XYZ file of C-alpha atoms in Angstrom:
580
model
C 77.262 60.379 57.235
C 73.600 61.280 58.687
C 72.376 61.540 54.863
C 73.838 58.348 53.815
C 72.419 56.562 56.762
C 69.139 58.461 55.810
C 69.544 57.579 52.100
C 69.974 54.064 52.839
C 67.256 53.482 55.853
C 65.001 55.230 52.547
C 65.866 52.718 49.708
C 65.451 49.728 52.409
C 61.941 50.846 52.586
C 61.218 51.430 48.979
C 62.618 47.742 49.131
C 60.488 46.577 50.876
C 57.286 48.239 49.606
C 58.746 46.869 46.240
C 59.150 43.875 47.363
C 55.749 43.456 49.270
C 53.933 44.468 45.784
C 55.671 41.703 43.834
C 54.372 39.381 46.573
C 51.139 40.416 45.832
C 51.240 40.602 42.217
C 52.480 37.159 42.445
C 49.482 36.015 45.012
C 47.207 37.314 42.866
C 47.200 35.417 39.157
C 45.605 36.304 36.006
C 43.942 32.979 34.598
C 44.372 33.013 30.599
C 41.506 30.936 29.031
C 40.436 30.720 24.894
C 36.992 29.678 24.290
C 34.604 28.459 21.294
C 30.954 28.170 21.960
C 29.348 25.569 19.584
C 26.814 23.253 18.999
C 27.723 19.274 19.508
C 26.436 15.986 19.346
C 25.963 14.343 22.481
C 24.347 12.202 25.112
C 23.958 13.619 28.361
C 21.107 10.882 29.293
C 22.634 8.460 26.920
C 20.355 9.794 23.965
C 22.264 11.257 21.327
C 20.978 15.031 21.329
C 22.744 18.084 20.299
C 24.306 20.415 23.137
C 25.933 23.329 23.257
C 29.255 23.136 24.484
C 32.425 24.860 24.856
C 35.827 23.628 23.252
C 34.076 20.539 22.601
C 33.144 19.233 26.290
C 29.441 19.770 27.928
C 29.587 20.439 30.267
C 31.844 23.573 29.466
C 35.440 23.395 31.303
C 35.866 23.946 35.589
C 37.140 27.372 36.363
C 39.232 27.174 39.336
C 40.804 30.276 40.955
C 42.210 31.883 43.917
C 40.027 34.596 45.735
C 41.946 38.047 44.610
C 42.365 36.336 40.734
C 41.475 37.746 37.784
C 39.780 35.600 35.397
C 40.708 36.558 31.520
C 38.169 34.605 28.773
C 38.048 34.978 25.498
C 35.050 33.580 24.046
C 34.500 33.243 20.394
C 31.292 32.444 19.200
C 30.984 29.536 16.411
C 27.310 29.611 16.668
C 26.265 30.135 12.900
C 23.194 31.598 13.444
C 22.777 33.074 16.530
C 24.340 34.999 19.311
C 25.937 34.114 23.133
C 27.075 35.437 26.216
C 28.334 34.106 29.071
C 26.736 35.281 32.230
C 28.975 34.546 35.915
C 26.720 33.680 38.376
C 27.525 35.103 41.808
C 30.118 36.472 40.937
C 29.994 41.014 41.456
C 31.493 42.222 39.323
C 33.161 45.373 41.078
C 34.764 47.569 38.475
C 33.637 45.118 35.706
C 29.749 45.778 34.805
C 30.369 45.378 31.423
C 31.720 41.940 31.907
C 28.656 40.504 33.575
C 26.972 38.080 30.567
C 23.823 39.646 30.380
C 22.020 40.452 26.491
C 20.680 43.876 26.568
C 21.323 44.707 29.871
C 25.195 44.269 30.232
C 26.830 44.131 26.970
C 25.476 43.295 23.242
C 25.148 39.568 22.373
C 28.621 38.310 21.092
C 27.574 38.256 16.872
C 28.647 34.221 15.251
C 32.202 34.597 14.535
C 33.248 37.319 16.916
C 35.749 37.343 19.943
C 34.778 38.895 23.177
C 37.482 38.980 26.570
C 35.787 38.465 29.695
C 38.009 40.168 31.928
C 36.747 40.648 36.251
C 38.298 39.980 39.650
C 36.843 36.865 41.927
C 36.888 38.638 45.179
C 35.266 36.465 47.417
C 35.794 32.610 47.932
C 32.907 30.117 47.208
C 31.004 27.530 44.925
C 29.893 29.452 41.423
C 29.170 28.638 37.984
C 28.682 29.785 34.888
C 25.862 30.216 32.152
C 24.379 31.211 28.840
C 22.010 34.450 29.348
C 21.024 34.811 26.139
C 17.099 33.551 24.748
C 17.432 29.701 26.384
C 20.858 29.237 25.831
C 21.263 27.586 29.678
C 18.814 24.871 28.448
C 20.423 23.709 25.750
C 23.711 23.260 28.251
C 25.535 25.979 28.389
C 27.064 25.863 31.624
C 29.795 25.185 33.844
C 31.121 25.356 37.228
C 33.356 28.067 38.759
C 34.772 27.485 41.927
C 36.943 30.297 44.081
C 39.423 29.132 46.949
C 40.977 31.237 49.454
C 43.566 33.273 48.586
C 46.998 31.586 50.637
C 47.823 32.143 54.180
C 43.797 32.326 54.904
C 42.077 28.947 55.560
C 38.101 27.970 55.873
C 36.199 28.332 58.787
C 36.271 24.184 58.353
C 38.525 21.635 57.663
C 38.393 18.704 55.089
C 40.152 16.339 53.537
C 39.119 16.868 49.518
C 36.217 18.038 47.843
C 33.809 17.048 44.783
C 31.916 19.417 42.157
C 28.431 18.671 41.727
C 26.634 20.708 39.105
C 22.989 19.575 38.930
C 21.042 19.972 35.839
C 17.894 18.868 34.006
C 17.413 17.997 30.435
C 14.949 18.180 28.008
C 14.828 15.886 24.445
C 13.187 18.913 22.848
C 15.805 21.821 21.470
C 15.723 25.427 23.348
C 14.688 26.775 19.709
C 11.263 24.075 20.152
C 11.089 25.490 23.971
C 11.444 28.957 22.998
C 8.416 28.743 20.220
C 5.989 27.176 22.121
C 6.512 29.299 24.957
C 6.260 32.093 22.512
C 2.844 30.734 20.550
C -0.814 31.348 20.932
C -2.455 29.105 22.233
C 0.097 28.608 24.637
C 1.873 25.179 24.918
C 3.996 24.394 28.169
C 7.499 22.843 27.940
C 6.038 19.818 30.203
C 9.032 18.086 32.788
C 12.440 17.474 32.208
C 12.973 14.070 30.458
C 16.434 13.535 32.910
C 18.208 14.761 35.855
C 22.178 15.445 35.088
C 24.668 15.290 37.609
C 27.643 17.087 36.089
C 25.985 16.839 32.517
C 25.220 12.988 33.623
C 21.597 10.977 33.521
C 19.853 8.109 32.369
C 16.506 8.285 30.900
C 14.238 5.500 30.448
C 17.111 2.873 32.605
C 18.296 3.235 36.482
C 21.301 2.631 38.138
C 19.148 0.920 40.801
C 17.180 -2.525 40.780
C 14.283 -1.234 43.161
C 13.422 1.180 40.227
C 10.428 0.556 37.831
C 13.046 1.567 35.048
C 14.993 -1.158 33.402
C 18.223 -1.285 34.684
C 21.242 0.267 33.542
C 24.246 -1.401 31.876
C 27.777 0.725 31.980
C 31.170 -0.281 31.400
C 32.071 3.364 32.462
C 33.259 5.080 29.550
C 29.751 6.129 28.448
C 29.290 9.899 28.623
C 26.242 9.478 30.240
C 27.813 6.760 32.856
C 27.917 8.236 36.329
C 30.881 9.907 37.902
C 31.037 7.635 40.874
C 32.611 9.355 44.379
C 35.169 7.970 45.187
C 36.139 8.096 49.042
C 38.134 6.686 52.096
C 36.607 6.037 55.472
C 37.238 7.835 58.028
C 37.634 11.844 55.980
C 35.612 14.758 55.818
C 34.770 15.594 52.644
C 33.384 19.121 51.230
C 30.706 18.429 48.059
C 30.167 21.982 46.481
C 27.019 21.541 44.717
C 25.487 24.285 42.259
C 22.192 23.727 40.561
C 21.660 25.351 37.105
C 18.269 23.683 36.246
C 16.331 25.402 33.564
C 13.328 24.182 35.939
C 13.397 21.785 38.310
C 13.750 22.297 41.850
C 15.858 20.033 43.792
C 16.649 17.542 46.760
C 19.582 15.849 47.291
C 20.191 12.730 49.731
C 23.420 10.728 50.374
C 21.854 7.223 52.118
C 23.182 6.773 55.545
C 24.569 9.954 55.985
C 24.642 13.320 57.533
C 25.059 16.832 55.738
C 26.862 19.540 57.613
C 25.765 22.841 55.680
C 28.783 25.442 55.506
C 28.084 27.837 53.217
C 25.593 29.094 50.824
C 26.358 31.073 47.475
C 29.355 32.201 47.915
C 28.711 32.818 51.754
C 29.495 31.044 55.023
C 26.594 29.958 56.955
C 26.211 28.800 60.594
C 26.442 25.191 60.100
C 23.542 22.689 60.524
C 23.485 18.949 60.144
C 20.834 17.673 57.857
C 19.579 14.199 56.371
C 18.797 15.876 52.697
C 19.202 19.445 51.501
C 16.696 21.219 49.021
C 18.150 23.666 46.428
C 16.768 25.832 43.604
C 17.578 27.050 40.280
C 21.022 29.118 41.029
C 21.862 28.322 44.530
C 24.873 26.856 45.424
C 25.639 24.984 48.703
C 28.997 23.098 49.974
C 28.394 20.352 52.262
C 30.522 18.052 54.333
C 30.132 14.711 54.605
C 31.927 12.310 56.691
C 32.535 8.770 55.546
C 31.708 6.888 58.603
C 29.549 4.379 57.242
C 30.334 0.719 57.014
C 32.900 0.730 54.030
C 32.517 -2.559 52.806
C 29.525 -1.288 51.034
C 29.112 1.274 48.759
C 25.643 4.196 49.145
C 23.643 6.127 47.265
C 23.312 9.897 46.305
C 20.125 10.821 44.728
C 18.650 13.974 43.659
C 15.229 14.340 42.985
C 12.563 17.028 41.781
C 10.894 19.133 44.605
C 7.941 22.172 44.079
C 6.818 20.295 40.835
C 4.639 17.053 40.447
C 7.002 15.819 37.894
C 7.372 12.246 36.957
C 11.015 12.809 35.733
C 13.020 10.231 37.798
C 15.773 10.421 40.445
C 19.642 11.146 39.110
C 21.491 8.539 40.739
C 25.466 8.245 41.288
C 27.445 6.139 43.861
C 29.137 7.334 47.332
C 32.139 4.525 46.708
C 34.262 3.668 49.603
C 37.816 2.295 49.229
C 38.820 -0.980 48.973
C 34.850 -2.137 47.846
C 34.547 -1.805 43.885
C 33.011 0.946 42.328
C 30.918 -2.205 40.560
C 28.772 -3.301 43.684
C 25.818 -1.165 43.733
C 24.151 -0.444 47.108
C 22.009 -3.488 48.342
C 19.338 -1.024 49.707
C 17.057 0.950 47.511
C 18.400 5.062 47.114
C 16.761 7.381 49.546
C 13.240 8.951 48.562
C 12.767 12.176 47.440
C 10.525 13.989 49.792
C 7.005 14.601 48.381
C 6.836 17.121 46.027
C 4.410 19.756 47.430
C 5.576 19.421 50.884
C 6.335 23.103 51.312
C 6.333 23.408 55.327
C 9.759 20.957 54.245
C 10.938 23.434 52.110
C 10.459 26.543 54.346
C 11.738 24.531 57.184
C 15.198 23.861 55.683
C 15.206 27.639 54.191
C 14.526 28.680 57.593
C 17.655 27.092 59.127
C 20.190 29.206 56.795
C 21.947 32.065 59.456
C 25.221 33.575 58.858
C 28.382 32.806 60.669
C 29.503 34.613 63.255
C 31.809 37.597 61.315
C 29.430 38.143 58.315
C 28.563 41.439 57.961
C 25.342 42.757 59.673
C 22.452 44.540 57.201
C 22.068 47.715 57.691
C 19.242 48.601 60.452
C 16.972 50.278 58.385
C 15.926 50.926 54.326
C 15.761 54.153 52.137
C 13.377 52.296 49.725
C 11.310 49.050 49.255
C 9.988 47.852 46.369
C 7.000 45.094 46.459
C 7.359 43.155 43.701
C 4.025 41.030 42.871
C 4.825 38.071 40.725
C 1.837 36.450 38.339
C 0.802 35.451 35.282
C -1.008 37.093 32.847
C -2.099 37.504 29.193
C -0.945 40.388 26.714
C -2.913 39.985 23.362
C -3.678 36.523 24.159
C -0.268 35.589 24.798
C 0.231 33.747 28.548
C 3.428 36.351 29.907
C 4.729 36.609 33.533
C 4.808 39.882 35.067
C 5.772 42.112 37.983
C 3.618 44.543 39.771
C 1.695 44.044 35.741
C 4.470 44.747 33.870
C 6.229 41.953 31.622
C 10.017 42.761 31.010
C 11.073 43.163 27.729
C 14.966 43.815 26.886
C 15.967 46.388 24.415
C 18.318 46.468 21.209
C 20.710 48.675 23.192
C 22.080 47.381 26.008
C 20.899 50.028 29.288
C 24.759 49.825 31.199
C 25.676 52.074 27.549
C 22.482 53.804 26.764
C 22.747 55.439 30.586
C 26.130 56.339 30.927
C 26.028 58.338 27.662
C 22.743 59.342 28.733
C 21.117 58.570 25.189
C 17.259 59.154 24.493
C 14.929 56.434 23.667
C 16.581 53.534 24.463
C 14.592 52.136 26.745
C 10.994 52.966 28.619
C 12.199 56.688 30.692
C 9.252 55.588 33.231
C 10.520 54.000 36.545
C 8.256 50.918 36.750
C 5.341 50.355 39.448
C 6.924 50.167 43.016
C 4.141 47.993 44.312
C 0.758 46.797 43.726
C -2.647 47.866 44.686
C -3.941 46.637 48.381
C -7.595 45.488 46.395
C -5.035 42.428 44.838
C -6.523 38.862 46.252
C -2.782 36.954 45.803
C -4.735 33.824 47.278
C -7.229 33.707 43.846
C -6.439 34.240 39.511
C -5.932 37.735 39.044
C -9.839 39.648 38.278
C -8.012 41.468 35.192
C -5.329 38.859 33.623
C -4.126 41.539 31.160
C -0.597 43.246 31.203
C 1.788 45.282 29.576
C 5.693 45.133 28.536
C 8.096 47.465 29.712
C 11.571 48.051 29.501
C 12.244 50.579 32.748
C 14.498 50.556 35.417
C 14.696 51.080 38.965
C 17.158 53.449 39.695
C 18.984 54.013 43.163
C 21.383 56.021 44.325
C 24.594 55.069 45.209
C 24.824 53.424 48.696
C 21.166 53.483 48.939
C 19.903 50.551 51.289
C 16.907 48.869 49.444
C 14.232 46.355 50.668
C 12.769 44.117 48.097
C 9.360 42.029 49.082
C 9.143 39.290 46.382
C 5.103 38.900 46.845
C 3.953 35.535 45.322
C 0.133 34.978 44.083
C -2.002 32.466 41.993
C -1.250 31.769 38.353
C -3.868 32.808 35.603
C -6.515 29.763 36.039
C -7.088 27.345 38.578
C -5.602 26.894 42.244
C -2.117 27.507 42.100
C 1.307 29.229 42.897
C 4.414 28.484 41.864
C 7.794 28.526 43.650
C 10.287 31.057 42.319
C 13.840 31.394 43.173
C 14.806 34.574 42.296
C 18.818 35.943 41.647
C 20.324 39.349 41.701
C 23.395 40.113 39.533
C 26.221 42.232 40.942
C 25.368 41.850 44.273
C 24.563 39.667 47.687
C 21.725 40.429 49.803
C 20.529 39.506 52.889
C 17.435 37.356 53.180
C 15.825 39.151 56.354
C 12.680 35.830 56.601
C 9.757 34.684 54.901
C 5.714 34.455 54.990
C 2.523 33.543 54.233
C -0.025 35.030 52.765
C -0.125 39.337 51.411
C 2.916 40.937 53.014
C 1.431 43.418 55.295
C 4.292 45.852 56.869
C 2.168 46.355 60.452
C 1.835 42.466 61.084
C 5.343 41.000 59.555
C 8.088 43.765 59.711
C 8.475 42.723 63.234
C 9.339 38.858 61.907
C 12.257 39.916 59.870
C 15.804 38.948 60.970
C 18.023 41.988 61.007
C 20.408 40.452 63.368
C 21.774 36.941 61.382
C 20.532 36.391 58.214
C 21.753 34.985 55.685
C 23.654 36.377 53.318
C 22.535 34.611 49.424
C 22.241 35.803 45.777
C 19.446 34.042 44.839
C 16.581 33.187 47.399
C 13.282 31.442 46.779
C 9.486 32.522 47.079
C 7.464 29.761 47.992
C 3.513 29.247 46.422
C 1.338 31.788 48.302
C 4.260 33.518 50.138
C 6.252 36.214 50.072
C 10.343 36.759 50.948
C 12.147 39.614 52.059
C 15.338 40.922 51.203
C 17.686 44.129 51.840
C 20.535 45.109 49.769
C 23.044 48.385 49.433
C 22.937 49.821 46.132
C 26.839 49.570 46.212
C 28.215 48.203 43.086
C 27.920 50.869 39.985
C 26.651 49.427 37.165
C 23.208 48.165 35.727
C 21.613 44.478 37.200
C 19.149 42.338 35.881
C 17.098 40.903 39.199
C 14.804 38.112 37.949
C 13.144 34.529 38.309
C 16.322 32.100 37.795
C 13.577 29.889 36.443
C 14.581 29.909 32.318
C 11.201 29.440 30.611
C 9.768 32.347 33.330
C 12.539 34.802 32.643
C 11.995 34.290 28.786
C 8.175 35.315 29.685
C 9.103 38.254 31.151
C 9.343 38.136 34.845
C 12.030 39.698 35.907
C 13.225 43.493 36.348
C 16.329 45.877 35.838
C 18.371 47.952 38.794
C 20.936 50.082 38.133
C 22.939 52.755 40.312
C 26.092 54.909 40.101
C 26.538 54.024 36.176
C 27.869 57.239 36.088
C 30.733 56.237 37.948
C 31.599 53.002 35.694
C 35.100 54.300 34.437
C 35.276 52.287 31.508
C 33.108 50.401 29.265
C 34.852 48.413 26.230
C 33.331 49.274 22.762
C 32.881 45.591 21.888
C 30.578 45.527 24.301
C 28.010 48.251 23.271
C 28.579 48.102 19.114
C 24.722 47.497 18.880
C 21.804 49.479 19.189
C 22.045 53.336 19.661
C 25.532 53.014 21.545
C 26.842 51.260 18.302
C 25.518 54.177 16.278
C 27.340 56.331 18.661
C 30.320 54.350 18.195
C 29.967 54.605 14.635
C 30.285 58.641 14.941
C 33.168 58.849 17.128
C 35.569 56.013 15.391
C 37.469 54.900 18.811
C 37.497 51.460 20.479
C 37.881 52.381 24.051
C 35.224 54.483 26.175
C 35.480 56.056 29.048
């Protein structure tokens, strides 16, 4: 009787632990998707331009997911002439390095007329998106959002009432192929400003939404594609905007007239939250906001975004904060809020400055293994104007490095670990005394679990008085943004500013003109990372660099994604289609 009772108390628990699995499995979904890159006809800022866009729609379909997912795209490229991949921004990639979207670094570009399966976990709740990484391929509109909820029976550290994606943009009447040769041609000949600002692939060049502008005004009947998604509210709810920015350029700031901004989280990461009129945001940040409709609601208010860091004369990107009953059709009888002046950086720093980490978020680690100084200018290499770090000017390789290291192949790729800083004589505030560089390929390499401190160290461009601001984003990881300075870091006078206690947690953080930023990250995530200027005609010059840790440990890369180069050679001699 004793072993029957025993027998039985034993299957109730395998029960149980059976039945607590299928709970999970069925928590956790796998989300199917079939994609076709392509070139289109369209008119983002109602001029008829070709776009890229996938399965016919620019900009390319909304993921939307559960935090614990696992997101399954295949994406088939019906580019004729050139290849793609599909880089997803914030997102870590734990287990998945070869599923990352980077061109040499990650996987091989995706050839015109393959198929290749995106297949990673979203671990972590928060406001993503999506992009081409491949020559300019984000300029021409390859983008999309990606947004991650909580996985059920866990709630926000807020409540709301509904939500609205805003992916910001800017847009260019000029093709990426035009952008990519004169950024590759001597003399050198500068992309010049965005023609339009796109709110979800959305502008108007050369009309306004608004009366007060010098622009003629705009005429819609709302089924243009470059009409305005209008917001659509009650009074009286909170509402969360996630907004994502995946300008090719521009630097922006974003106002909603007559109302506050409650800041909640920042890429991907909860923040302590602060009330603000407008909020700046950079090339590959995301933010989510919450806004409460308290205003008077027979009228309807403005949102405007407009360009910050650049003395562009692109105009605002208008859309409409529309209260229910009033019609969508009455525009705001008050001009839209004004973009703060463009070179008002003390603006910029002070916003920046206000981003701490809620209560719960994971401390950094008290001190570093390593720190690398990174010092970002421009320079010439055989006449040709390049961007470099610490004088070297990234180049990518035929084989992609996450391959070419774990099979430990020779002459792939530069076997020298690039320059770790710069030399003290360097005058950041003036042109460089020697404008000439070099390309590389190298990598920094770190051990696994090593805790590294990066100091992005800003400086003057080649001629003239003048630094640019940078916003700078690391791949398969989040780091802690420990504060920010003038001047030449100098480890005596500012390693006592740094926040080790709060800060932020971000994946892509800005350098201001002049300044530097500091950062600390664990080397925790096996697999190789491109770390680089988010702006897309600076990364194209070279300014960025590659990390990479633990590859060894990557437990499976699939052979689609290394069939080129030296790893597709070693492919070739082995005939199988799944490495290990």
């Amino acid at each position: 009787m004793f072993r029957r009772m025993r027998l039985k108390n034993l299957n109730n628990v395998m029960l149980l632990m059976l039945m607590l699995l299928l709970l999970q499995a069925a928590a956790a979904k796998v989300r199917h998707y079939k994609w076709e890159v392509e070139y289109m006809y369209g008119s983002p800022d109602c001029i008829e331009n070709v776009v890229m866009g996938i399965n016919g729609q620019f900009p390319g379909p909304t993921i939307r997911a559960q935090a614990g997912d696992t997101i399954d795209v295949a994406l088939t490229n019906k580019l004729s002439t050139e290849g793609v991949v599909i880089h997803w921004h914030g997102i870590r990639q734990k287990e998945t390095p070869w599923a990352d979207g980077t061109a040499s670094i990650s996987q091989c570009a995706i050839n015109p007329g393959e198929t290749f399966r995106y297949r990673f976990k979203v671990d972590k709740p928060g406001t993503y998106f999506y992009h081409g990484h491949y020559g300019m391929q984000r300029s021409a509109g390859l983008y999309g959002s990606l947004i991650v909820e909580v996985e059920d029976g866990k709630r926000e550290p807020f409540h709301y009432d509904g939500e609205f994606d805003l992916l910001l943009s800017d847009w260019w009447h000029q093709s990426s192929h035009h952008q990519e040769v004169s950024l590759s041609s001597k003399p050198f000949r500068w992309i010049g400003e965005p023609q339009s600002l796109l709110i979800n692939g959305r502008g108007q060049f050369n009309c306004s939404l608004s009366s007060s502008s010098t622009l003629p005004k705009c005429r819609f009947r709302g089924n243009e594609p470059c009409a305005p998604q209008i917001l659509h509210v009650l009074p009286n709810k909170t509402y969360r905007l996630r907004i994502a920015s995946s300008t090719a350029l521009a630097s922006l700031n974003l106002a909603i007239q007559n109302h506050t901004m409650l800041v909640v989280e920042a890429d991907g990461n909860y923040v302590k939250p602060f009330a603000v009129q407008d909020i700046d945001i950079y090339s590959g940040e995301s933010y989510s906001v919450l806004v409460t409709t308290d205003q008077d609601p027979s009228r309807n208010y403005w949102i405007a975004i407009g360009i910050r860091g650049r003395n562009a004369t692109t105009p605002q990107a208008l859309t409409i904060l529309n209260y229910h009953p009033t019609s969508a059709s009455h525009l705001p009888p008050s001009p839209p809020p004004v973009t703060p002046l463009w070179n008002d950086f003390q603006r910029s720093q002070s916003f920046a400055q206000k981003l701490y980490a809620l209560m719960g978020t994971p401390a950094p680690p008290a001190t570093f293994h390593r720190r690398l100084v990174l010092l970002n200018t421009q320079n010439l290499i055989n006449g040709f104007t390049k961007w470099a770090i610490n004088n070297v000017s990234l180049t990518l390789p035929s084989t992609p490095y996450l391959g070419s290291i774990k099979y430990k192949l020779q002459n792939a790729f530069d076997p020298k670990s690039p320059p770790e800083s710069f030399t003290a004589e360097y005058d950041v505030m003036k042109p460089p005394v020697n404008p000439n560089s070099v390309t590389g390929s190298g990598v920094y390499m770190f051990e696994m679990n090593q805790v590294v401190d990066v100091i992005l160290q800003n400086a003057n461009v080649l001629k003239g008085r003048s630094s640019e601001i940078h916003p700078w984003h690391l791949h398969g990881h989040d780091f802690w943004v420990l504060g920010y300075g003038e001047g030449k870091f100098d480890a005596k006078r500012d390693e006592k500013k740094l926040n080790t206690k709060n800060p932020v947690m971000k994946n892509t953080a800005v350098i201001f003109p002049y300044g530097w930023t500091a950062l600390r990250f664990v080397a925790d995530n096996p697999g190789v990372w491109a770390f680089h200027c988010h702006i897309e005609p600076h990364l194209h010059m070279g300014m960025g660099v590659i990390f990479a840790e633990g590859v060894d440990q990557v437990k499976y890369i699939p052979s689609e994604a290394i069939t080129c180069g030296l790893t597709g050679k070693m492919l070739a001699t082995t005939n199988t289609t799944t490495v290990h």
